[in-house]
mmCIF file with all atom_site columns, C-alpha atoms in Angstrom:
data_model
loop_
_atom_site.group_PDB
_atom_site.id
_atom_site.type_symbol
_atom_site.label_atom_id
_atom_site.label_alt_id
_atom_site.label_comp_id
_atom_site.label_asym_id
_atom_site.label_entity_id
_atom_site.label_seq_id
_atom_site.pdbx_PDB_ins_code
_atom_site.Cartn_x
_atom_site.Cartn_y
_atom_site.Cartn_z
_atom_site.occupancy
_atom_site.B_iso_or_equiv
_atom_site.pdbx_formal_charge
_atom_site.auth_seq_id
_atom_site.auth_comp_id
_atom_site.auth_asym_id
_atom_site.auth_atom_id
_atom_site.pdbx_PDB_model_num
ATOM 1   C CA . MET W 1 1   ? 6.101   15.065  -15.678 1.00 0.00 ? 15  MET W CA 1
ATOM 2   C CA . ALA W 1 2   ? 4.359   16.760  -17.845 1.00 0.00 ? 16  ALA W CA 1
ATOM 3   C CA . ALA W 1 3   ? 3.116   20.335  -16.509 1.00 0.00 ? 17  ALA W CA 1
ATOM 4   C CA . ASP W 1 4   ? 0.218   21.884  -17.522 1.00 0.00 ? 18  ASP W CA 1
ATOM 5   C CA . ARG W 1 5   ? 0.450   24.551  -19.833 1.00 0.00 ? 19  ARG W CA 1
ATOM 6   C CA . VAL W 1 6   ? 1.310   28.276  -18.861 1.00 0.00 ? 20  VAL W CA 1
ATOM 7   C CA . GLY W 1 7   ? -2.087  30.257  -18.127 1.00 0.00 ? 21  GLY W CA 1
ATOM 8   C CA . ALA W 1 8   ? -4.557  26.659  -17.688 1.00 0.00 ? 22  ALA W CA 1
ATOM 9   C CA . PRO W 1 9   ? -6.816  26.617  -15.054 1.00 0.00 ? 23  PRO W CA 1
ATOM 10  C CA . ALA W 1 10  ? -5.507  25.430  -11.394 1.00 0.00 ? 24  ALA W CA 1
ATOM 11  C CA . ARG W 1 11  ? -6.526  22.161  -10.768 1.00 0.00 ? 25  ARG W CA 1
ATOM 12  C CA . ALA W 1 12  ? -5.516  19.661  -8.111  1.00 0.00 ? 26  ALA W CA 1
ATOM 13  C CA . TRP W 1 13  ? -7.125  16.686  -10.197 1.00 0.00 ? 27  TRP W CA 1
ATOM 14  C CA . GLN W 1 14  ? -5.629  13.948  -11.610 1.00 0.00 ? 28  GLN W CA 1
ATOM 15  C CA . ARG W 1 15  ? -7.699  12.091  -14.718 1.00 0.00 ? 29  ARG W CA 1
ATOM 16  C CA . MET W 1 16  ? -7.408  8.099   -14.003 1.00 0.00 ? 30  MET W CA 1
ATOM 17  C CA . LEU W 1 17  ? -7.658  5.272   -16.603 1.00 0.00 ? 31  LEU W CA 1
ATOM 18  C CA . SER W 1 18  ? -10.951 4.339   -15.301 1.00 0.00 ? 32  SER W CA 1
ATOM 19  C CA . GLY W 1 19  ? -12.160 7.542   -16.314 1.00 0.00 ? 33  GLY W CA 1
ATOM 20  C CA . ARG W 1 20  ? -12.614 9.288   -12.549 1.00 0.00 ? 34  ARG W CA 1
ATOM 21  C CA . ARG W 1 21  ? -11.010 12.310  -11.936 1.00 0.00 ? 35  ARG W CA 1
ATOM 22  C CA . LEU W 1 22  ? -9.572  12.311  -8.544  1.00 0.00 ? 36  LEU W CA 1
ATOM 23  C CA . ASP W 1 23  ? -9.448  15.185  -6.407  1.00 0.00 ? 37  ASP W CA 1
ATOM 24  C CA . LEU W 1 24  ? -6.236  15.197  -4.714  1.00 0.00 ? 38  LEU W CA 1
ATOM 25  C CA . LEU W 1 25  ? -6.138  17.917  -2.058  1.00 0.00 ? 39  LEU W CA 1
ATOM 26  C CA . ASP W 1 26  ? -10.156 16.585  -1.413  1.00 0.00 ? 40  ASP W CA 1
ATOM 27  C CA . PRO W 1 27  ? -10.904 12.793  -2.803  1.00 0.00 ? 41  PRO W CA 1
ATOM 28  C CA . SER W 1 28  ? -14.028 11.605  -2.780  1.00 0.00 ? 42  SER W CA 1
ATOM 29  C CA . PRO W 1 29  ? -15.001 8.152   -1.985  1.00 0.00 ? 43  PRO W CA 1
ATOM 30  C CA . LEU W 1 30  ? -16.754 8.010   -5.172  1.00 0.00 ? 44  LEU W CA 1
ATOM 31  C CA . ASP W 1 31  ? -13.655 8.539   -7.346  1.00 0.00 ? 45  ASP W CA 1
ATOM 32  C CA . ILE W 1 32  ? -11.799 5.487   -6.424  1.00 0.00 ? 46  ILE W CA 1
ATOM 33  C CA . GLU W 1 33  ? -11.597 2.746   -8.128  1.00 0.00 ? 47  GLU W CA 1
ATOM 34  C CA . ILE W 1 34  ? -9.564  -0.649  -6.875  1.00 0.00 ? 48  ILE W CA 1
ATOM 35  C CA . SER W 1 35  ? -8.319  -0.962  -10.406 1.00 0.00 ? 49  SER W CA 1
ATOM 36  C CA . ASP W 1 36  ? -6.959  2.211   -10.630 1.00 0.00 ? 50  ASP W CA 1
ATOM 37  C CA . ILE W 1 37  ? -5.072  1.471   -7.251  1.00 0.00 ? 51  ILE W CA 1
ATOM 38  C CA . ALA W 1 38  ? -3.799  -1.805  -8.672  1.00 0.00 ? 52  ALA W CA 1
ATOM 39  C CA . HIS W 1 39  ? -2.439  -0.298  -11.676 1.00 0.00 ? 53  HIS W CA 1
ATOM 40  C CA . GLY W 1 40  ? -0.845  2.542   -9.922  1.00 0.00 ? 54  GLY W CA 1
ATOM 41  C CA . LEU W 1 41  ? 0.756   0.356   -7.317  1.00 0.00 ? 55  LEU W CA 1
ATOM 42  C CA . ALA W 1 42  ? 2.026   -2.312  -9.232  1.00 0.00 ? 56  ALA W CA 1
ATOM 43  C CA . ARG W 1 43  ? 4.139   0.725   -11.438 1.00 0.00 ? 57  ARG W CA 1
ATOM 44  C CA . VAL W 1 44  ? 5.226   2.889   -8.290  1.00 0.00 ? 58  VAL W CA 1
ATOM 45  C CA . ALA W 1 45  ? 8.255   1.371   -7.260  1.00 0.00 ? 59  ALA W CA 1
ATOM 46  C CA . ARG W 1 46  ? 9.386   0.350   -3.814  1.00 0.00 ? 60  ARG W CA 1
ATOM 47  C CA . TRP W 1 47  ? 13.130  2.402   -2.291  1.00 0.00 ? 61  TRP W CA 1
ATOM 48  C CA . ASN W 1 48  ? 13.289  4.444   -5.363  1.00 0.00 ? 62  ASN W CA 1
ATOM 49  C CA . GLY W 1 49  ? 13.511  1.613   -7.659  1.00 0.00 ? 63  GLY W CA 1
ATOM 50  C CA . GLN W 1 50  ? 17.151  0.934   -6.193  1.00 0.00 ? 64  GLN W CA 1
ATOM 51  C CA . THR W 1 51  ? 16.713  -2.978  -5.745  1.00 0.00 ? 65  THR W CA 1
ATOM 52  C CA . SER W 1 52  ? 18.265  -5.840  -7.559  1.00 0.00 ? 66  SER W CA 1
ATOM 53  C CA . GLY W 1 53  ? 16.438  -7.771  -10.063 1.00 0.00 ? 67  GLY W CA 1
ATOM 54  C CA . GLU W 1 54  ? 15.070  -7.679  -13.550 1.00 0.00 ? 68  GLU W CA 1
ATOM 55  C CA . HIS W 1 55  ? 11.696  -5.523  -12.263 1.00 0.00 ? 69  HIS W CA 1
ATOM 56  C CA . ALA W 1 56  ? 11.774  -3.354  -9.742  1.00 0.00 ? 70  ALA W CA 1
ATOM 57  C CA . PHE W 1 57  ? 9.885   -4.217  -6.497  1.00 0.00 ? 71  PHE W CA 1
ATOM 58  C CA . SER W 1 58  ? 6.799   -2.251  -6.877  1.00 0.00 ? 72  SER W CA 1
ATOM 59  C CA . VAL W 1 59  ? 4.562   -1.452  -4.054  1.00 0.00 ? 73  VAL W CA 1
ATOM 60  C CA . ALA W 1 60  ? 1.527   -3.519  -5.030  1.00 0.00 ? 74  ALA W CA 1
ATOM 61  C CA . GLN W 1 61  ? 4.102   -6.418  -4.481  1.00 0.00 ? 75  GLN W CA 1
ATOM 62  C CA . HIS W 1 62  ? 5.232   -4.660  -1.120  1.00 0.00 ? 76  HIS W CA 1
ATOM 63  C CA . SER W 1 63  ? 1.878   -4.586  -0.027  1.00 0.00 ? 77  SER W CA 1
ATOM 64  C CA . LEU W 1 64  ? 0.743   -8.383  -0.476  1.00 0.00 ? 78  LEU W CA 1
ATOM 65  C CA . LEU W 1 65  ? 3.584   -8.673  1.524   1.00 0.00 ? 79  LEU W CA 1
ATOM 66  C CA . VAL W 1 66  ? 2.636   -6.984  4.160   1.00 0.00 ? 80  VAL W CA 1
ATOM 67  C CA . GLU W 1 67  ? -0.783  -8.472  4.232   1.00 0.00 ? 81  GLU W CA 1
ATOM 68  C CA . ALA W 1 68  ? 0.932   -11.925 4.382   1.00 0.00 ? 82  ALA W CA 1
ATOM 69  C CA . LEU W 1 69  ? 2.775   -10.725 7.094   1.00 0.00 ? 83  LEU W CA 1
ATOM 70  C CA . PHE W 1 70  ? -0.465  -9.350  8.901   1.00 0.00 ? 84  PHE W CA 1
ATOM 71  C CA . CYS W 1 71  ? -2.133  -12.273 8.852   1.00 0.00 ? 85  CYS W CA 1
ATOM 72  C CA . ASP W 1 72  ? 1.239   -14.533 10.205  1.00 0.00 ? 86  ASP W CA 1
ATOM 73  C CA . LEU W 1 73  ? 1.501   -11.897 13.388  1.00 0.00 ? 87  LEU W CA 1
ATOM 74  C CA . VAL W 1 74  ? -2.538  -11.926 13.985  1.00 0.00 ? 88  VAL W CA 1
ATOM 75  C CA . PRO W 1 75  ? -3.933  -15.248 12.478  1.00 0.00 ? 89  PRO W CA 1
ATOM 76  C CA . GLU W 1 76  ? -7.234  -14.393 14.178  1.00 0.00 ? 90  GLU W CA 1
ATOM 77  C CA . ALA W 1 77  ? -7.746  -11.245 12.085  1.00 0.00 ? 91  ALA W CA 1
ATOM 78  C CA . SER W 1 78  ? -10.852 -10.352 10.479  1.00 0.00 ? 92  SER W CA 1
ATOM 79  C CA . ALA W 1 79  ? -11.328 -9.549  6.758   1.00 0.00 ? 93  ALA W CA 1
ATOM 80  C CA . ASP W 1 80  ? -11.612 -6.119  7.485   1.00 0.00 ? 94  ASP W CA 1
ATOM 81  C CA . ALA W 1 81  ? -8.143  -5.681  9.246   1.00 0.00 ? 95  ALA W CA 1
ATOM 82  C CA . ARG W 1 82  ? -6.922  -7.748  6.475   1.00 0.00 ? 96  ARG W CA 1
ATOM 83  C CA . LEU W 1 83  ? -8.087  -5.580  3.785   1.00 0.00 ? 97  LEU W CA 1
ATOM 84  C CA . ALA W 1 84  ? -6.706  -2.731  5.673   1.00 0.00 ? 98  ALA W CA 1
ATOM 85  C CA . ALA W 1 85  ? -3.228  -4.059  5.801   1.00 0.00 ? 99  ALA W CA 1
ATOM 86  C CA . LEU W 1 86  ? -3.521  -4.503  1.953   1.00 0.00 ? 100 LEU W CA 1
ATOM 87  C CA . LEU W 1 87  ? -4.389  -1.116  1.511   1.00 0.00 ? 101 LEU W CA 1
ATOM 88  C CA . HIS W 1 88  ? -1.763  0.448   4.034   1.00 0.00 ? 102 HIS W CA 1
ATOM 89  C CA . ASP W 1 89  ? -0.355  2.168   0.904   1.00 0.00 ? 103 ASP W CA 1
ATOM 90  C CA . ALA W 1 90  ? -2.855  2.974   -1.260  1.00 0.00 ? 104 ALA W CA 1
ATOM 91  C CA . PRO W 1 91  ? -2.520  6.380   -1.486  1.00 0.00 ? 105 PRO W CA 1
ATOM 92  C CA . GLU W 1 92  ? 0.632   6.022   -2.768  1.00 0.00 ? 106 GLU W CA 1
ATOM 93  C CA . TYR W 1 93  ? -1.468  5.029   -6.409  1.00 0.00 ? 107 TYR W CA 1
ATOM 94  C CA . VAL W 1 94  ? -1.393  8.836   -6.794  1.00 0.00 ? 108 VAL W CA 1
ATOM 95  C CA . ILE W 1 95  ? 0.855   10.537  -5.108  1.00 0.00 ? 109 ILE W CA 1
ATOM 96  C CA . GLY W 1 96  ? 4.265   7.877   -5.532  1.00 0.00 ? 110 GLY W CA 1
ATOM 97  C CA . ASP W 1 97  ? 6.197   6.247   -2.768  1.00 0.00 ? 111 ASP W CA 1
ATOM 98  C CA . MET W 1 98  ? 8.342   9.147   -1.044  1.00 0.00 ? 112 MET W CA 1
ATOM 99  C CA . ILE W 1 99  ? 11.283  7.462   0.834   1.00 0.00 ? 113 ILE W CA 1
ATOM 100 C CA . SER W 1 100 ? 10.871  8.401   4.513   1.00 0.00 ? 114 SER W CA 1
ATOM 101 C CA . PRO W 1 101 ? 13.880  11.154  4.775   1.00 0.00 ? 115 PRO W CA 1
ATOM 102 C CA . PHE W 1 102 ? 12.382  12.940  2.340   1.00 0.00 ? 116 PHE W CA 1
ATOM 103 C CA . LYS W 1 103 ? 8.739   12.486  4.056   1.00 0.00 ? 117 LYS W CA 1
ATOM 104 C CA . SER W 1 104 ? 10.687  14.187  6.869   1.00 0.00 ? 118 SER W CA 1
ATOM 105 C CA . VAL W 1 105 ? 11.710  17.056  5.149   1.00 0.00 ? 119 VAL W CA 1
ATOM 106 C CA . MET W 1 106 ? 8.697   17.766  3.191   1.00 0.00 ? 120 MET W CA 1
ATOM 107 C CA . GLY W 1 107 ? 6.928   18.142  6.911   1.00 0.00 ? 121 GLY W CA 1
ATOM 108 C CA . GLY W 1 108 ? 3.291   17.975  7.375   1.00 0.00 ? 122 GLY W CA 1
ATOM 109 C CA . SER W 1 109 ? 1.747   19.033  4.058   1.00 0.00 ? 123 SER W CA 1
ATOM 110 C CA . TYR W 1 110 ? 2.423   15.535  2.442   1.00 0.00 ? 124 TYR W CA 1
ATOM 111 C CA . LYS W 1 111 ? 1.386   13.321  5.392   1.00 0.00 ? 125 LYS W CA 1
ATOM 112 C CA . ASP W 1 112 ? -2.003  15.610  5.476   1.00 0.00 ? 126 ASP W CA 1
ATOM 113 C CA . CYS W 1 113 ? -2.635  15.033  1.894   1.00 0.00 ? 127 CYS W CA 1
ATOM 114 C CA . GLU W 1 114 ? -1.969  11.281  2.371   1.00 0.00 ? 128 GLU W CA 1
ATOM 115 C CA . LEU W 1 115 ? -4.002  10.930  5.444   1.00 0.00 ? 129 LEU W CA 1
ATOM 116 C CA . ARG W 1 116 ? -6.936  12.194  3.396   1.00 0.00 ? 130 ARG W CA 1
ATOM 117 C CA . LEU W 1 117 ? -6.728  10.153  0.651   1.00 0.00 ? 131 LEU W CA 1
ATOM 118 C CA . GLN W 1 118 ? -6.344  6.708   2.674   1.00 0.00 ? 132 GLN W CA 1
ATOM 119 C CA . ARG W 1 119 ? -9.144  8.157   5.015   1.00 0.00 ? 133 ARG W CA 1
ATOM 120 C CA . ALA W 1 120 ? -11.277 8.437   1.566   1.00 0.00 ? 134 ALA W CA 1
ATOM 121 C CA . ILE W 1 121 ? -9.960  4.972   0.090   1.00 0.00 ? 135 ILE W CA 1
ATOM 122 C CA . HIS W 1 122 ? -11.257 3.046   3.357   1.00 0.00 ? 136 HIS W CA 1
ATOM 123 C CA . LEU W 1 123 ? -14.713 4.968   3.235   1.00 0.00 ? 137 LEU W CA 1
ATOM 124 C CA . ARG W 1 124 ? -14.761 3.256   -0.477  1.00 0.00 ? 138 ARG W CA 1
ATOM 125 C CA . PHE W 1 125 ? -14.303 0.263   0.437   1.00 0.00 ? 139 PHE W CA 1
ATOM 126 C CA . SER W 1 126 ? -16.525 0.145   3.716   1.00 0.00 ? 140 SER W CA 1
ATOM 127 C CA . LEU W 1 127 ? -13.793 0.483   5.819   1.00 0.00 ? 141 LEU W CA 1
ATOM 128 C CA . PRO W 1 128 ? -13.610 3.171   9.078   1.00 0.00 ? 142 PRO W CA 1
ATOM 129 C CA . PRO W 1 129 ? -11.507 6.047   7.917   1.00 0.00 ? 143 PRO W CA 1
ATOM 130 C CA . GLU W 1 130 ? -9.097  5.596   11.129  1.00 0.00 ? 144 GLU W CA 1
ATOM 131 C CA . PRO W 1 131 ? -7.951  2.367   11.706  1.00 0.00 ? 145 PRO W CA 1
ATOM 132 C CA . THR W 1 132 ? -7.778  1.722   15.738  1.00 0.00 ? 146 THR W CA 1
ATOM 133 C CA . ALA W 1 133 ? -4.634  2.158   17.297  1.00 0.00 ? 147 ALA W CA 1
ATOM 134 C CA . ALA W 1 134 ? -4.140  -1.943  17.853  1.00 0.00 ? 148 ALA W CA 1
ATOM 135 C CA . LEU W 1 135 ? -4.560  -2.279  14.310  1.00 0.00 ? 149 LEU W CA 1
ATOM 136 C CA . ARG W 1 136 ? -2.547  -0.010  12.873  1.00 0.00 ? 150 ARG W CA 1
ATOM 137 C CA . LYS W 1 137 ? 0.246   -0.881  15.370  1.00 0.00 ? 151 LYS W CA 1
ATOM 138 C CA . GLU W 1 138 ? 0.569   -4.380  13.980  1.00 0.00 ? 152 GLU W CA 1
ATOM 139 C CA . ILE W 1 139 ? 0.012   -2.802  10.279  1.00 0.00 ? 153 ILE W CA 1
ATOM 140 C CA . LYS W 1 140 ? 3.359   -1.026  10.997  1.00 0.00 ? 154 LYS W CA 1
ATOM 141 C CA . ARG W 1 141 ? 5.007   -4.335  12.678  1.00 0.00 ? 155 ARG W CA 1
ATOM 142 C CA . ALA W 1 142 ? 4.380   -6.121  9.535   1.00 0.00 ? 156 ALA W CA 1
ATOM 143 C CA . ASP W 1 143 ? 5.294   -2.966  7.280   1.00 0.00 ? 157 ASP W CA 1
ATOM 144 C CA . GLN W 1 144 ? 8.710   -2.545  9.540   1.00 0.00 ? 158 GLN W CA 1
ATOM 145 C CA . ILE W 1 145 ? 9.305   -6.657  8.882   1.00 0.00 ? 159 ILE W CA 1
ATOM 146 C CA . ALA W 1 146 ? 9.089   -6.474  5.152   1.00 0.00 ? 160 ALA W CA 1
ATOM 147 C CA . ALA W 1 147 ? 10.973  -3.449  5.037   1.00 0.00 ? 161 ALA W CA 1
ATOM 148 C CA . TYR W 1 148 ? 14.089  -5.145  7.076   1.00 0.00 ? 162 TYR W CA 1
ATOM 149 C CA . PHE W 1 149 ? 13.719  -8.120  4.578   1.00 0.00 ? 163 PHE W CA 1
ATOM 150 C CA . GLU W 1 150 ? 13.632  -5.416  1.066   1.00 0.00 ? 164 GLU W CA 1
ATOM 151 C CA . ALA W 1 151 ? 16.555  -3.475  2.836   1.00 0.00 ? 165 ALA W CA 1
ATOM 152 C CA . THR W 1 152 ? 18.578  -6.201  3.519   1.00 0.00 ? 166 THR W CA 1
ATOM 153 C CA . LEU W 1 153 ? 17.634  -8.901  0.339   1.00 0.00 ? 167 LEU W CA 1
ATOM 154 C CA . LEU W 1 154 ? 17.160  -6.589  -2.536  1.00 0.00 ? 168 LEU W CA 1
ATOM 155 C CA . ALA W 1 155 ? 18.216  -2.819  -1.675  1.00 0.00 ? 169 ALA W CA 1
ATOM 156 C CA . GLY W 1 156 ? 21.703  -3.565  -0.529  1.00 0.00 ? 170 GLY W CA 1
ATOM 157 C CA . PHE W 1 157 ? 21.352  -2.630  3.326   1.00 0.00 ? 171 PHE W CA 1
ATOM 158 C CA . SER W 1 158 ? 23.495  -4.254  5.440   1.00 0.00 ? 172 SER W CA 1
ATOM 159 C CA . ALA W 1 159 ? 21.913  -6.420  8.631   1.00 0.00 ? 173 ALA W CA 1
ATOM 160 C CA . ALA W 1 160 ? 23.090  -4.168  10.607  1.00 0.00 ? 174 ALA W CA 1
ATOM 161 C CA . GLU W 1 161 ? 21.932  -0.765  8.826   1.00 0.00 ? 175 GLU W CA 1
ATOM 162 C CA . ALA W 1 162 ? 18.595  -2.474  8.457   1.00 0.00 ? 176 ALA W CA 1
ATOM 163 C CA . THR W 1 163 ? 18.114  -3.439  12.268  1.00 0.00 ? 177 THR W CA 1
ATOM 164 C CA . GLU W 1 164 ? 19.112  0.484   13.011  1.00 0.00 ? 178 GLU W CA 1
ATOM 165 C CA . PHE W 1 165 ? 16.531  1.583   11.149  1.00 0.00 ? 179 PHE W CA 1
ATOM 166 C CA . PHE W 1 166 ? 13.991  -0.949  10.805  1.00 0.00 ? 180 PHE W CA 1
ATOM 167 C CA . GLY W 1 167 ? 14.603  -3.118  13.563  1.00 0.00 ? 181 GLY W CA 1
ATOM 168 C CA . ARG W 1 168 ? 15.287  -7.005  13.585  1.00 0.00 ? 182 ARG W CA 1
ATOM 169 C CA . PRO W 1 169 ? 12.569  -9.167  12.821  1.00 0.00 ? 183 PRO W CA 1
ATOM 170 C CA . ARG W 1 170 ? 12.181  -12.238 15.484  1.00 0.00 ? 184 ARG W CA 1
ATOM 171 C CA . GLY W 1 171 ? 10.878  -15.760 14.452  1.00 0.00 ? 185 GLY W CA 1
ATOM 172 C CA . PHE W 1 172 ? 10.044  -14.486 11.054  1.00 0.00 ? 186 PHE W CA 1
ATOM 173 C CA . ASN W 1 173 ? 12.075  -16.510 7.972   1.00 0.00 ? 187 ASN W CA 1
ATOM 174 C CA . ALA W 1 174 ? 12.657  -14.701 4.502   1.00 0.00 ? 188 ALA W CA 1
ATOM 175 C CA . ASP W 1 175 ? 11.908  -18.026 2.949   1.00 0.00 ? 189 ASP W CA 1
ATOM 176 C CA . ARG W 1 176 ? 8.343   -18.665 3.647   1.00 0.00 ? 190 ARG W CA 1
ATOM 177 C CA . PHE W 1 177 ? 7.764   -14.724 1.748   1.00 0.00 ? 191 PHE W CA 1
ATOM 178 C CA . ASP W 1 178 ? 7.748   -13.631 -1.369  1.00 0.00 ? 192 ASP W CA 1
ATOM 179 C CA . PHE W 1 179 ? 10.672  -11.278 -2.362  1.00 0.00 ? 193 PHE W CA 1
ATOM 180 C CA . THR W 1 180 ? 10.984  -11.829 -5.902  1.00 0.00 ? 194 THR W CA 1
ATOM 181 C CA . PRO W 1 181 ? 10.376  -8.520  -7.751  1.00 0.00 ? 195 PRO W CA 1
ATOM 182 C CA . ARG W 1 182 ? 7.859   -9.200  -10.539 1.00 0.00 ? 196 ARG W CA 1
ATOM 183 C CA . SER W 1 183 ? 6.751   -7.745  -13.516 1.00 0.00 ? 197 SER W CA 1
ATOM 184 C CA . VAL W 1 184 ? 4.048   -5.029  -13.409 1.00 0.00 ? 198 VAL W CA 1
ATOM 185 C CA . THR W 1 185 ? 1.236   -7.369  -14.990 1.00 0.00 ? 199 THR W CA 1
ATOM 186 C CA . TRP W 1 186 ? 2.062   -9.775  -12.319 1.00 0.00 ? 200 TRP W CA 1
ATOM 187 C CA . ALA W 1 187 ? 1.790   -7.542  -9.509  1.00 0.00 ? 201 ALA W CA 1
ATOM 188 C CA . GLN W 1 188 ? -1.118  -5.823  -11.031 1.00 0.00 ? 202 GLN W CA 1
ATOM 189 C CA . ASN W 1 189 ? -2.855  -8.956  -11.612 1.00 0.00 ? 203 ASN W CA 1
ATOM 190 C CA . ALA W 1 190 ? -1.881  -10.614 -7.573  1.00 0.00 ? 204 ALA W CA 1
ATOM 191 C CA . PHE W 1 191 ? -2.988  -7.455  -5.822  1.00 0.00 ? 205 PHE W CA 1
ATOM 192 C CA . LEU W 1 192 ? -6.600  -7.431  -7.613  1.00 0.00 ? 206 LEU W CA 1
ATOM 193 C CA . LYS W 1 193 ? -6.542  -11.372 -6.943  1.00 0.00 ? 207 LYS W CA 1
ATOM 194 C CA . ARG W 1 194 ? -6.027  -10.763 -3.279  1.00 0.00 ? 208 ARG W CA 1
ATOM 195 C CA . PHE W 1 195 ? -8.584  -7.516  -2.809  1.00 0.00 ? 209 PHE W CA 1
ATOM 196 C CA . SER W 1 196 ? -11.097 -9.870  -4.720  1.00 0.00 ? 210 SER W CA 1
ATOM 197 C CA . ALA W 1 197 ? -10.537 -12.856 -2.203  1.00 0.00 ? 211 ALA W CA 1
ATOM 198 C CA . ILE W 1 198 ? -10.717 -10.988 1.246   1.00 0.00 ? 212 ILE W CA 1
ATOM 199 C CA . GLU W 1 199 ? -13.759 -8.697  -0.200  1.00 0.00 ? 213 GLU W CA 1
ATOM 200 C CA . THR W 1 200 ? -15.601 -12.613 -1.187  1.00 0.00 ? 214 THR W CA 1
ATOM 201 C CA . SER W 1 201 ? -14.933 -13.145 3.073   1.00 0.00 ? 215 SER W CA 1
ATOM 202 C CA . ARG W 1 202 ? -15.913 -9.642  4.095   1.00 0.00 ? 216 ARG W CA 1
ATOM 203 C CA . HIS W 1 203 ? -19.457 -10.564 1.996   1.00 0.00 ? 217 HIS W CA 1
ATOM 204 C CA . GLN W 1 204 ? -19.781 -13.766 3.753   1.00 0.00 ? 218 GLN W CA 1
ATOM 205 C CA . VAL W 1 205 ? -19.774 -12.889 7.339   1.00 0.00 ? 219 VAL W CA 1
ATOM 206 C CA . SER W 1 206 ? -22.064 -10.022 6.385   1.00 0.00 ? 220 SER W CA 1
ATOM 207 C CA . ALA W 1 207 ? -24.512 -12.046 4.198   1.00 0.00 ? 221 ALA W CA 1
ATOM 208 C CA . PRO W 1 208 ? -27.607 -12.507 6.649   1.00 0.00 ? 222 PRO W CA 1
ATOM 209 C CA . ALA W 1 209 ? -28.108 -16.438 7.182   1.00 0.00 ? 223 ALA W CA 1
ATOM 210 C CA . ILE W 1 210 ? -30.710 -17.944 5.015   1.00 0.00 ? 224 ILE W CA 1
ATOM 211 C CA . GLY W 1 211 ? -33.865 -20.778 6.919   1.00 0.00 ? 225 GLY W CA 1
#
């Protein structure tokens, strides 16, 4: 990553392709665009890129997988809950996907930055800044199921090793879900398409009845 020149003004913001300038330490919901999120997540690799296949398995594709698993776990979930599942890793569009062992070394400062970004993203899309404990638990469960299958199918983990870290999923057949690493363009477009579909559902629920 390029460094600012010596003597340049201190900054904690990043210019996004949408034209927004996002302050990473004090993010405003007004500076968050779904196009930037999709663009970024489609270019961030899960597992530090250490996965098999022609393409990296992106965070955008992982997010789609987690949302699909979440819907399977909670078929009655609201559109708001499905959107929260889709956006569960959205802060990574600017801070990247730091693997769990390194997160523990970094400590609280990384987590604080991640939480501020997550709250701003939720507010931008009219979600509660903090999901309920019950919703967070179900999304985490879907996330761990995704991690187990990604680990064993793509990242070279044995079943025993993946079970130790993520638990062994019960009642899930990996063949029902897409684990083929896709291109950046595919992942970006698929993420935007799913976001649009969920948003349409949300608006239909909130629209007042006519007549």
